Amino acid sequence: KRTPPERDGGEEEDLAPVRVRTETEMAVSMPVFLLGSKLSFAPEGKDWQRRLLLAELSCALFLGEGSPLYADLYDRGAINRSFSAGVTDFPGGGVCCAGGRCNDPQGVLGRIVDAAETFRADRETAERFRRLQKAARGNFIMALDSFFDLCHTQADGHFMGFDGMEAPMIQ
């Protein structure tokens, strides 16, 4: 049994983006866009797990299919079913990404930025967050029936220094 090698994720990055915008012209029927925001996490352990869960719930609350912003953009025809949002994590951080195909990526980006300004002040947000939290707990319990999901949860916990089965109890 060998000691695992020490992880080297490089120097800690600033949360400001290296580039604000990158654009490539291609022959496609509809433009494709992706926007992202850097997230700061603890390197590992329960704090990492808590921040990851919080980031996932916040991303779903703000940009998920059940969010008012998604409904507004979809009803206006600004986005279609290709639009999705989610969090990707790595030791010490993560990225919240959203994107899809649409005719006016700049307009969608502007609407998302405007909505982010009022997101924190929305009184209904806390109640929607509690509903999403309950749904996440239910999804976790349902995932216990999947061998793949169970192994993934245990492996994540082992390598990131927490007990993956404690996720539903995190406040």
Short mmCIF file of N, CA and C in Angstrom, two decimals:
data_model
loop_
_atom_site.label_atom_id
_atom_site.label_comp_id
_atom_site.label_asym_id
_atom_site.label_seq_id
_atom_site.Cartn_x
_atom_site.Cartn_y
_atom_site.Cartn_z
N LYS A 1 0.86 -1.18 0.00
CA LYS A 1 0.00 0.00 0.00
C LYS A 1 0.89 1.23 0.00
N ARG A 2 0.80 2.00 -1.06
CA ARG A 2 1.62 3.21 -1.18
C ARG A 2 0.85 4.44 -0.73
N THR A 3 1.59 5.43 -0.33
CA THR A 3 0.99 6.72 0.00
C THR A 3 0.64 7.42 -1.31
N PRO A 4 -0.59 7.93 -1.42
CA PRO A 4 -0.95 8.61 -2.66
C PRO A 4 -0.09 9.85 -2.86
N PRO A 5 0.21 10.17 -4.11
CA PRO A 5 1.03 11.37 -4.36
C PRO A 5 0.27 12.63 -3.93
N GLU A 6 1.02 13.62 -3.52
CA GLU A 6 0.42 14.89 -3.12
C GLU A 6 -0.14 15.59 -4.35
N ARG A 7 -1.33 16.13 -4.21
CA ARG A 7 -1.96 16.83 -5.33
C ARG A 7 -1.32 18.19 -5.53
N ASP A 8 -1.12 18.53 -6.78
CA ASP A 8 -0.59 19.85 -7.09
C ASP A 8 -1.54 20.49 -8.09
N GLY A 9 -2.46 21.30 -7.57
CA GLY A 9 -3.42 21.98 -8.43
C GLY A 9 -2.90 23.32 -8.93
N GLY A 10 -1.64 23.59 -8.67
CA GLY A 10 -1.08 24.87 -9.08
C GLY A 10 -1.37 25.95 -8.06
N GLU A 11 -0.99 27.15 -8.40
CA GLU A 11 -1.21 28.30 -7.52
C GLU A 11 -2.70 28.62 -7.44
N GLU A 12 -3.13 29.16 -6.29
CA GLU A 12 -4.52 29.56 -6.14
C GLU A 12 -4.80 30.72 -7.09
N GLU A 13 -5.90 30.62 -7.80
CA GLU A 13 -6.26 31.64 -8.77
C GLU A 13 -7.17 32.69 -8.16
N ASP A 14 -7.12 33.87 -8.73
CA ASP A 14 -8.05 34.93 -8.39
C ASP A 14 -9.40 34.56 -9.00
N LEU A 15 -10.50 35.00 -8.40
CA LEU A 15 -11.81 34.68 -8.95
C LEU A 15 -12.15 35.49 -10.19
N ALA A 16 -11.37 36.52 -10.48
CA ALA A 16 -11.59 37.29 -11.70
C ALA A 16 -11.17 36.45 -12.91
N PRO A 17 -11.91 36.53 -14.02
CA PRO A 17 -11.57 35.71 -15.19
C PRO A 17 -10.27 36.18 -15.85
N VAL A 18 -9.58 35.23 -16.46
CA VAL A 18 -8.38 35.56 -17.21
C VAL A 18 -8.77 36.33 -18.47
N ARG A 19 -9.81 35.83 -19.14
CA ARG A 19 -10.39 36.51 -20.31
C ARG A 19 -11.88 36.67 -20.06
N VAL A 20 -12.41 37.83 -20.37
CA VAL A 20 -13.83 38.08 -20.16
C VAL A 20 -14.66 37.45 -21.27
N ARG A 21 -14.12 37.44 -22.47
CA ARG A 21 -14.89 36.93 -23.61
C ARG A 21 -13.97 36.33 -24.65
N THR A 22 -14.40 35.20 -25.19
CA THR A 22 -13.71 34.57 -26.30
C THR A 22 -14.78 34.23 -27.33
N GLU A 23 -14.52 34.56 -28.57
CA GLU A 23 -15.51 34.32 -29.60
C GLU A 23 -14.84 33.69 -30.81
N THR A 24 -15.51 32.71 -31.41
CA THR A 24 -15.02 32.05 -32.61
C THR A 24 -16.14 31.99 -33.63
N GLU A 25 -15.88 32.43 -34.84
CA GLU A 25 -16.88 32.38 -35.91
C GLU A 25 -16.79 31.02 -36.60
N MET A 26 -17.95 30.37 -36.73
CA MET A 26 -18.02 29.07 -37.40
C MET A 26 -19.31 29.01 -38.19
N ALA A 27 -19.35 28.11 -39.16
CA ALA A 27 -20.56 27.93 -39.96
C ALA A 27 -21.52 26.99 -39.22
N VAL A 28 -22.41 27.58 -38.42
CA VAL A 28 -23.39 26.80 -37.68
C VAL A 28 -24.77 27.41 -37.92
N SER A 29 -25.82 26.61 -37.74
CA SER A 29 -27.17 27.10 -37.99
C SER A 29 -27.64 28.05 -36.89
N MET A 30 -27.13 27.87 -35.67
CA MET A 30 -27.51 28.72 -34.56
C MET A 30 -26.30 28.89 -33.64
N PRO A 31 -26.02 30.11 -33.17
CA PRO A 31 -24.88 30.32 -32.28
C PRO A 31 -24.97 29.47 -31.00
N VAL A 32 -23.82 29.08 -30.51
CA VAL A 32 -23.70 28.32 -29.27
C VAL A 32 -22.92 29.20 -28.30
N PHE A 33 -23.36 29.27 -27.06
CA PHE A 33 -22.65 30.08 -26.08
C PHE A 33 -22.49 29.31 -24.78
N LEU A 34 -21.50 29.71 -24.02
CA LEU A 34 -21.25 29.14 -22.70
C LEU A 34 -20.69 30.25 -21.83
N LEU A 35 -21.29 30.44 -20.67
CA LEU A 35 -20.76 31.43 -19.73
C LEU A 35 -20.44 30.72 -18.44
N GLY A 36 -19.49 31.24 -17.71
CA GLY A 36 -19.09 30.59 -16.48
C GLY A 36 -18.64 31.58 -15.43
N SER A 37 -18.65 31.10 -14.20
CA SER A 37 -18.22 31.90 -13.08
C SER A 37 -17.39 31.01 -12.15
N LYS A 38 -16.20 31.49 -11.78
CA LYS A 38 -15.35 30.72 -10.89
C LYS A 38 -15.92 30.70 -9.48
N LEU A 39 -15.71 29.57 -8.80
CA LEU A 39 -16.16 29.42 -7.42
C LEU A 39 -14.98 29.01 -6.56
N SER A 40 -14.97 29.46 -5.33
CA SER A 40 -13.89 29.12 -4.41
C SER A 40 -14.40 28.11 -3.40
N PHE A 41 -13.68 26.99 -3.26
CA PHE A 41 -14.04 25.94 -2.31
C PHE A 41 -12.87 25.69 -1.39
N ALA A 42 -13.15 25.04 -0.26
CA ALA A 42 -12.07 24.54 0.59
C ALA A 42 -11.38 23.42 -0.18
N PRO A 43 -10.11 23.14 0.11
CA PRO A 43 -9.40 22.11 -0.64
C PRO A 43 -10.04 20.72 -0.55
N GLU A 44 -10.65 20.40 0.61
CA GLU A 44 -11.27 19.08 0.77
C GLU A 44 -12.06 19.06 2.07
N GLY A 45 -12.68 17.94 2.37
CA GLY A 45 -13.38 17.75 3.63
C GLY A 45 -14.83 18.19 3.59
N LYS A 46 -15.42 18.28 4.78
CA LYS A 46 -16.83 18.61 4.89
C LYS A 46 -17.15 20.00 4.37
N ASP A 47 -16.23 20.95 4.57
CA ASP A 47 -16.47 22.30 4.07
C ASP A 47 -16.54 22.30 2.55
N TRP A 48 -15.68 21.51 1.90
CA TRP A 48 -15.72 21.38 0.44
C TRP A 48 -17.07 20.81 0.02
N GLN A 49 -17.51 19.75 0.68
CA GLN A 49 -18.78 19.12 0.34
C GLN A 49 -19.93 20.10 0.53
N ARG A 50 -19.92 20.85 1.63
CA ARG A 50 -20.98 21.81 1.90
C ARG A 50 -21.03 22.90 0.83
N ARG A 51 -19.87 23.43 0.47
CA ARG A 51 -19.83 24.49 -0.55
C ARG A 51 -20.24 23.97 -1.92
N LEU A 52 -19.87 22.74 -2.23
CA LEU A 52 -20.28 22.15 -3.51
C LEU A 52 -21.80 22.01 -3.55
N LEU A 53 -22.40 21.48 -2.50
CA LEU A 53 -23.85 21.34 -2.46
C LEU A 53 -24.54 22.69 -2.55
N LEU A 54 -24.01 23.67 -1.84
CA LEU A 54 -24.57 25.02 -1.88
C LEU A 54 -24.47 25.61 -3.29
N ALA A 55 -23.33 25.41 -3.95
CA ALA A 55 -23.15 25.92 -5.31
C ALA A 55 -24.12 25.25 -6.27
N GLU A 56 -24.29 23.94 -6.14
CA GLU A 56 -25.21 23.23 -7.03
C GLU A 56 -26.65 23.69 -6.84
N LEU A 57 -27.06 23.85 -5.59
CA LEU A 57 -28.42 24.32 -5.31
C LEU A 57 -28.62 25.75 -5.80
N SER A 58 -27.63 26.61 -5.58
CA SER A 58 -27.73 28.01 -6.03
C SER A 58 -27.80 28.10 -7.54
N CYS A 59 -27.01 27.29 -8.22
CA CYS A 59 -27.02 27.30 -9.69
C CYS A 59 -28.39 26.85 -10.20
N ALA A 60 -28.95 25.80 -9.59
CA ALA A 60 -30.27 25.33 -9.99
C ALA A 60 -31.34 26.37 -9.67
N LEU A 61 -31.20 27.04 -8.55
CA LEU A 61 -32.16 28.06 -8.12
C LEU A 61 -32.16 29.25 -9.07
N PHE A 62 -30.99 29.65 -9.52
CA PHE A 62 -30.85 30.84 -10.37
C PHE A 62 -31.08 30.54 -11.84
N LEU A 63 -30.50 29.42 -12.36
CA LEU A 63 -30.51 29.16 -13.79
C LEU A 63 -31.17 27.84 -14.20
N GLY A 64 -31.60 27.04 -13.22
CA GLY A 64 -32.16 25.73 -13.53
C GLY A 64 -33.50 25.80 -14.24
N GLU A 65 -33.94 24.65 -14.76
CA GLU A 65 -35.19 24.59 -15.52
C GLU A 65 -36.40 25.05 -14.72
N GLY A 66 -36.35 24.96 -13.41
CA GLY A 66 -37.47 25.40 -12.58
C GLY A 66 -37.37 26.84 -12.12
N SER A 67 -36.35 27.55 -12.56
CA SER A 67 -36.15 28.92 -12.09
C SER A 67 -37.00 29.92 -12.89
N PRO A 68 -37.38 31.03 -12.27
CA PRO A 68 -38.12 32.07 -13.00
C PRO A 68 -37.32 32.64 -14.17
N LEU A 69 -36.01 32.75 -14.01
CA LEU A 69 -35.18 33.28 -15.10
C LEU A 69 -35.22 32.35 -16.32
N TYR A 70 -35.08 31.06 -16.09
CA TYR A 70 -35.16 30.08 -17.19
C TYR A 70 -36.53 30.20 -17.87
N ALA A 71 -37.60 30.24 -17.07
CA ALA A 71 -38.95 30.33 -17.64
C ALA A 71 -39.11 31.60 -18.47
N ASP A 72 -38.61 32.72 -17.97
CA ASP A 72 -38.70 33.98 -18.70
C ASP A 72 -37.94 33.91 -20.02
N LEU A 73 -36.70 33.45 -19.98
CA LEU A 73 -35.90 33.35 -21.20
C LEU A 73 -36.53 32.38 -22.20
N TYR A 74 -37.05 31.28 -21.70
CA TYR A 74 -37.67 30.28 -22.58
C TYR A 74 -38.96 30.81 -23.19
N ASP A 75 -39.80 31.45 -22.37
CA ASP A 75 -41.07 32.00 -22.87
C ASP A 75 -40.85 33.07 -23.93
N ARG A 76 -39.79 33.83 -23.79
CA ARG A 76 -39.47 34.88 -24.78
C ARG A 76 -38.84 34.30 -26.04
N GLY A 77 -38.48 33.03 -26.00
CA GLY A 77 -37.82 32.40 -27.14
C GLY A 77 -36.33 32.72 -27.21
N ALA A 78 -35.80 33.29 -26.13
CA ALA A 78 -34.38 33.64 -26.10
C ALA A 78 -33.49 32.40 -25.98
N ILE A 79 -33.99 31.36 -25.30
CA ILE A 79 -33.27 30.09 -25.19
C ILE A 79 -34.21 28.97 -25.60
N ASN A 80 -33.63 27.79 -25.84
CA ASN A 80 -34.44 26.62 -26.14
C ASN A 80 -34.04 25.49 -25.19
N ARG A 81 -34.51 24.30 -25.45
CA ARG A 81 -34.24 23.17 -24.55
C ARG A 81 -32.77 22.78 -24.49
N SER A 82 -31.94 23.33 -25.36
CA SER A 82 -30.51 23.01 -25.31
C SER A 82 -29.82 23.73 -24.15
N PHE A 83 -30.47 24.75 -23.57
CA PHE A 83 -29.87 25.51 -22.48
C PHE A 83 -29.81 24.66 -21.22
N SER A 84 -28.66 24.67 -20.57
CA SER A 84 -28.52 23.96 -19.30
C SER A 84 -27.51 24.71 -18.44
N ALA A 85 -27.54 24.39 -17.17
CA ALA A 85 -26.61 25.02 -16.22
C ALA A 85 -26.20 23.98 -15.19
N GLY A 86 -24.98 24.12 -14.68
CA GLY A 86 -24.50 23.19 -13.67
C GLY A 86 -23.17 23.61 -13.10
N VAL A 87 -22.72 22.85 -12.13
CA VAL A 87 -21.46 23.14 -11.44
C VAL A 87 -20.48 22.01 -11.69
N THR A 88 -19.28 22.36 -12.03
CA THR A 88 -18.18 21.41 -12.15
C THR A 88 -17.19 21.74 -11.05
N ASP A 89 -16.77 20.71 -10.31
CA ASP A 89 -15.87 20.96 -9.18
C ASP A 89 -14.52 20.32 -9.40
N PHE A 90 -13.56 20.83 -8.68
CA PHE A 90 -12.20 20.30 -8.66
C PHE A 90 -11.59 20.71 -7.33
N PRO A 91 -10.51 20.07 -6.90
CA PRO A 91 -9.94 20.43 -5.59
C PRO A 91 -9.66 21.93 -5.47
N GLY A 92 -10.26 22.55 -4.48
CA GLY A 92 -10.03 23.96 -4.22
C GLY A 92 -10.94 24.91 -4.96
N GLY A 93 -11.82 24.41 -5.81
CA GLY A 93 -12.67 25.34 -6.54
C GLY A 93 -13.69 24.66 -7.42
N GLY A 94 -14.29 25.45 -8.26
CA GLY A 94 -15.29 24.95 -9.17
C GLY A 94 -15.69 26.03 -10.15
N VAL A 95 -16.58 25.66 -11.05
CA VAL A 95 -17.08 26.59 -12.05
C VAL A 95 -18.57 26.35 -12.21
N CYS A 96 -19.36 27.42 -12.18
CA CYS A 96 -20.77 27.35 -12.50
C CYS A 96 -20.89 27.76 -13.97
N CYS A 97 -21.39 26.86 -14.81
CA CYS A 97 -21.50 27.13 -16.25
C CYS A 97 -22.95 27.06 -16.69
N ALA A 98 -23.28 27.86 -17.69
CA ALA A 98 -24.60 27.82 -18.31
C ALA A 98 -24.41 28.10 -19.79
N GLY A 99 -25.20 27.45 -20.62
CA GLY A 99 -25.08 27.70 -22.04
C GLY A 99 -26.03 26.86 -22.85
N GLY A 100 -25.95 27.06 -24.14
CA GLY A 100 -26.79 26.33 -25.09
C GLY A 100 -26.78 27.05 -26.43
N ARG A 101 -27.77 26.74 -27.25
CA ARG A 101 -27.90 27.37 -28.56
C ARG A 101 -28.97 28.46 -28.48
N CYS A 102 -28.68 29.61 -29.08
CA CYS A 102 -29.68 30.67 -29.14
C CYS A 102 -29.27 31.68 -30.21
N ASN A 103 -30.23 32.45 -30.68
CA ASN A 103 -29.95 33.43 -31.73
C ASN A 103 -29.29 34.70 -31.22
N ASP A 104 -29.47 35.02 -29.93
CA ASP A 104 -28.93 36.26 -29.38
C ASP A 104 -28.17 35.99 -28.08
N PRO A 105 -26.98 35.38 -28.16
CA PRO A 105 -26.23 35.09 -26.94
C PRO A 105 -25.94 36.32 -26.09
N GLN A 106 -25.65 37.45 -26.72
CA GLN A 106 -25.34 38.67 -25.97
C GLN A 106 -26.56 39.15 -25.21
N GLY A 107 -27.74 39.04 -25.79
CA GLY A 107 -28.97 39.43 -25.10
C GLY A 107 -29.25 38.52 -23.91
N VAL A 108 -29.03 37.22 -24.08
CA VAL A 108 -29.23 36.27 -22.98
C VAL A 108 -28.25 36.56 -21.86
N LEU A 109 -26.99 36.81 -22.21
CA LEU A 109 -25.99 37.15 -21.21
C LEU A 109 -26.39 38.41 -20.44
N GLY A 110 -26.85 39.42 -21.15
CA GLY A 110 -27.29 40.66 -20.50
C GLY A 110 -28.44 40.41 -19.54
N ARG A 111 -29.38 39.59 -19.95
CA ARG A 111 -30.54 39.27 -19.08
C ARG A 111 -30.09 38.52 -17.84
N ILE A 112 -29.13 37.60 -17.98
CA ILE A 112 -28.62 36.84 -16.84
C ILE A 112 -27.89 37.76 -15.87
N VAL A 113 -27.07 38.67 -16.39
CA VAL A 113 -26.35 39.62 -15.54
C VAL A 113 -27.34 40.52 -14.79
N ASP A 114 -28.37 41.01 -15.48
CA ASP A 114 -29.37 41.85 -14.83
C ASP A 114 -30.10 41.08 -13.72
N ALA A 115 -30.45 39.83 -14.02
CA ALA A 115 -31.16 39.00 -13.04
C ALA A 115 -30.28 38.70 -11.83
N ALA A 116 -28.99 38.57 -12.04
CA ALA A 116 -28.07 38.29 -10.93
C ALA A 116 -28.05 39.45 -9.94
N GLU A 117 -28.24 40.65 -10.43
CA GLU A 117 -28.24 41.82 -9.55
C GLU A 117 -29.40 41.77 -8.56
N THR A 118 -30.56 41.28 -8.98
CA THR A 118 -31.73 41.25 -8.10
C THR A 118 -31.93 39.90 -7.42
N PHE A 119 -31.17 38.90 -7.80
CA PHE A 119 -31.34 37.53 -7.30
C PHE A 119 -31.24 37.46 -5.78
N ARG A 120 -30.26 38.10 -5.21
CA ARG A 120 -30.04 38.03 -3.76
C ARG A 120 -31.12 38.74 -2.97
N ALA A 121 -31.77 39.73 -3.55
CA ALA A 121 -32.77 40.51 -2.84
C ALA A 121 -34.17 39.91 -2.95
N ASP A 122 -34.35 38.88 -3.74
CA ASP A 122 -35.66 38.27 -3.97
C ASP A 122 -36.15 37.55 -2.72
N ARG A 123 -37.31 37.93 -2.20
CA ARG A 123 -37.84 37.32 -0.98
C ARG A 123 -38.29 35.88 -1.18
N GLU A 124 -38.71 35.55 -2.39
CA GLU A 124 -39.17 34.19 -2.66
C GLU A 124 -38.00 33.22 -2.80
N THR A 125 -36.80 33.72 -2.95
CA THR A 125 -35.63 32.88 -3.16
C THR A 125 -35.42 31.91 -2.01
N ALA A 126 -35.58 32.35 -0.79
CA ALA A 126 -35.35 31.48 0.37
C ALA A 126 -36.30 30.30 0.36
N GLU A 127 -37.57 30.53 0.05
CA GLU A 127 -38.55 29.43 0.01
C GLU A 127 -38.24 28.48 -1.14
N ARG A 128 -37.90 29.02 -2.30
CA ARG A 128 -37.53 28.15 -3.44
C ARG A 128 -36.27 27.35 -3.11
N PHE A 129 -35.33 27.97 -2.38
CA PHE A 129 -34.11 27.27 -1.98
C PHE A 129 -34.45 26.08 -1.08
N ARG A 130 -35.35 26.28 -0.13
CA ARG A 130 -35.76 25.17 0.76
C ARG A 130 -36.40 24.04 -0.03
N ARG A 131 -37.21 24.37 -1.03
CA ARG A 131 -37.83 23.32 -1.85
C ARG A 131 -36.76 22.56 -2.64
N LEU A 132 -35.80 23.28 -3.20
CA LEU A 132 -34.72 22.62 -3.93
C LEU A 132 -33.88 21.75 -3.01
N GLN A 133 -33.66 22.21 -1.79
CA GLN A 133 -32.90 21.44 -0.81
C GLN A 133 -33.61 20.12 -0.50
N LYS A 134 -34.93 20.18 -0.32
CA LYS A 134 -35.70 18.96 -0.08
C LYS A 134 -35.64 18.03 -1.29
N ALA A 135 -35.74 18.60 -2.48
CA ALA A 135 -35.66 17.78 -3.70
C ALA A 135 -34.29 17.12 -3.82
N ALA A 136 -33.24 17.86 -3.47
CA ALA A 136 -31.88 17.30 -3.54
C ALA A 136 -31.73 16.13 -2.57
N ARG A 137 -32.32 16.27 -1.39
CA ARG A 137 -32.29 15.16 -0.43
C ARG A 137 -33.04 13.95 -0.97
N GLY A 138 -34.17 14.19 -1.58
CA GLY A 138 -34.93 13.10 -2.19
C GLY A 138 -34.16 12.43 -3.31
N ASN A 139 -33.50 13.24 -4.15
CA ASN A 139 -32.69 12.68 -5.24
C ASN A 139 -31.54 11.86 -4.69
N PHE A 140 -30.95 12.32 -3.60
CA PHE A 140 -29.85 11.57 -2.98
C PHE A 140 -30.35 10.20 -2.52
N ILE A 141 -31.50 10.19 -1.87
CA ILE A 141 -32.05 8.92 -1.38
C ILE A 141 -32.39 7.99 -2.55
N MET A 142 -32.95 8.55 -3.62
CA MET A 142 -33.24 7.72 -4.80
C MET A 142 -31.96 7.18 -5.43
N ALA A 143 -30.88 7.96 -5.38
CA ALA A 143 -29.60 7.54 -5.97
C ALA A 143 -28.99 6.37 -5.21
N LEU A 144 -29.42 6.14 -3.98
CA LEU A 144 -28.91 5.00 -3.23
C LEU A 144 -29.30 3.68 -3.88
N ASP A 145 -30.29 3.72 -4.76
CA ASP A 145 -30.73 2.52 -5.47
C ASP A 145 -29.85 2.23 -6.70
N SER A 146 -28.96 3.15 -7.02
CA SER A 146 -28.08 2.99 -8.18
C SER A 146 -26.67 2.63 -7.72
N PHE A 147 -26.20 1.48 -8.15
CA PHE A 147 -24.85 1.04 -7.78
C PHE A 147 -23.81 2.06 -8.26
N PHE A 148 -23.96 2.56 -9.47
CA PHE A 148 -23.02 3.54 -10.03
C PHE A 148 -22.99 4.81 -9.17
N ASP A 149 -24.18 5.36 -8.85
CA ASP A 149 -24.24 6.58 -8.05
C ASP A 149 -23.68 6.38 -6.65
N LEU A 150 -23.96 5.22 -6.08
CA LEU A 150 -23.45 4.92 -4.74
C LEU A 150 -21.92 4.85 -4.74
N CYS A 151 -21.35 4.19 -5.74
CA CYS A 151 -19.89 4.10 -5.86
C CYS A 151 -19.28 5.49 -6.08
N HIS A 152 -19.92 6.29 -6.91
CA HIS A 152 -19.42 7.64 -7.20
C HIS A 152 -19.42 8.49 -5.93
N THR A 153 -20.49 8.41 -5.15
CA THR A 153 -20.59 9.16 -3.89
C THR A 153 -19.50 8.74 -2.92
N GLN A 154 -19.30 7.44 -2.80
CA GLN A 154 -18.28 6.93 -1.88
C GLN A 154 -16.87 7.31 -2.35
N ALA A 155 -16.60 7.22 -3.64
CA ALA A 155 -15.28 7.57 -4.17
C ALA A 155 -15.00 9.06 -3.98
N ASP A 156 -15.99 9.91 -4.29
CA ASP A 156 -15.83 11.35 -4.07
C ASP A 156 -15.48 11.63 -2.62
N GLY A 157 -16.23 11.00 -1.72
CA GLY A 157 -16.00 11.21 -0.29
C GLY A 157 -14.61 10.75 0.13
N HIS A 158 -14.21 9.60 -0.35
CA HIS A 158 -12.89 9.07 0.01
C HIS A 158 -11.77 10.01 -0.44
N PHE A 159 -11.83 10.44 -1.70
CA PHE A 159 -10.74 11.24 -2.24
C PHE A 159 -10.78 12.70 -1.81
N MET A 160 -11.95 13.17 -1.37
CA MET A 160 -12.06 14.57 -0.95
C MET A 160 -12.16 14.72 0.57
N GLY A 161 -12.04 13.61 1.31
CA GLY A 161 -11.94 13.70 2.76
C GLY A 161 -13.24 13.93 3.51
N PHE A 162 -14.34 13.34 3.06
CA PHE A 162 -15.59 13.44 3.79
C PHE A 162 -16.39 12.16 3.62
N ASP A 163 -17.43 12.00 4.41
CA ASP A 163 -18.30 10.84 4.30
C ASP A 163 -19.44 11.20 3.35
N GLY A 164 -19.43 10.62 2.17
CA GLY A 164 -20.44 10.95 1.16
C GLY A 164 -21.85 10.66 1.59
N MET A 165 -22.02 9.76 2.55
CA MET A 165 -23.37 9.41 2.98
C MET A 165 -23.96 10.47 3.93
N GLU A 166 -23.17 11.45 4.33
CA GLU A 166 -23.65 12.51 5.22
C GLU A 166 -24.25 13.69 4.46
N ALA A 167 -24.24 13.65 3.14
CA ALA A 167 -24.72 14.77 2.34
C ALA A 167 -26.11 15.25 2.72
N PRO A 168 -27.09 14.35 2.94
CA PRO A 168 -28.43 14.86 3.26
C PRO A 168 -28.52 15.59 4.60
N MET A 169 -27.57 15.37 5.49
CA MET A 169 -27.62 16.03 6.80
C MET A 169 -26.94 17.39 6.81
N ILE A 170 -26.28 17.77 5.73
CA ILE A 170 -25.55 19.05 5.68
C ILE A 170 -26.55 20.20 5.68
N GLN A 171 -26.32 21.17 6.53
CA GLN A 171 -27.20 22.36 6.61
C GLN A 171 -26.52 23.53 5.98
#
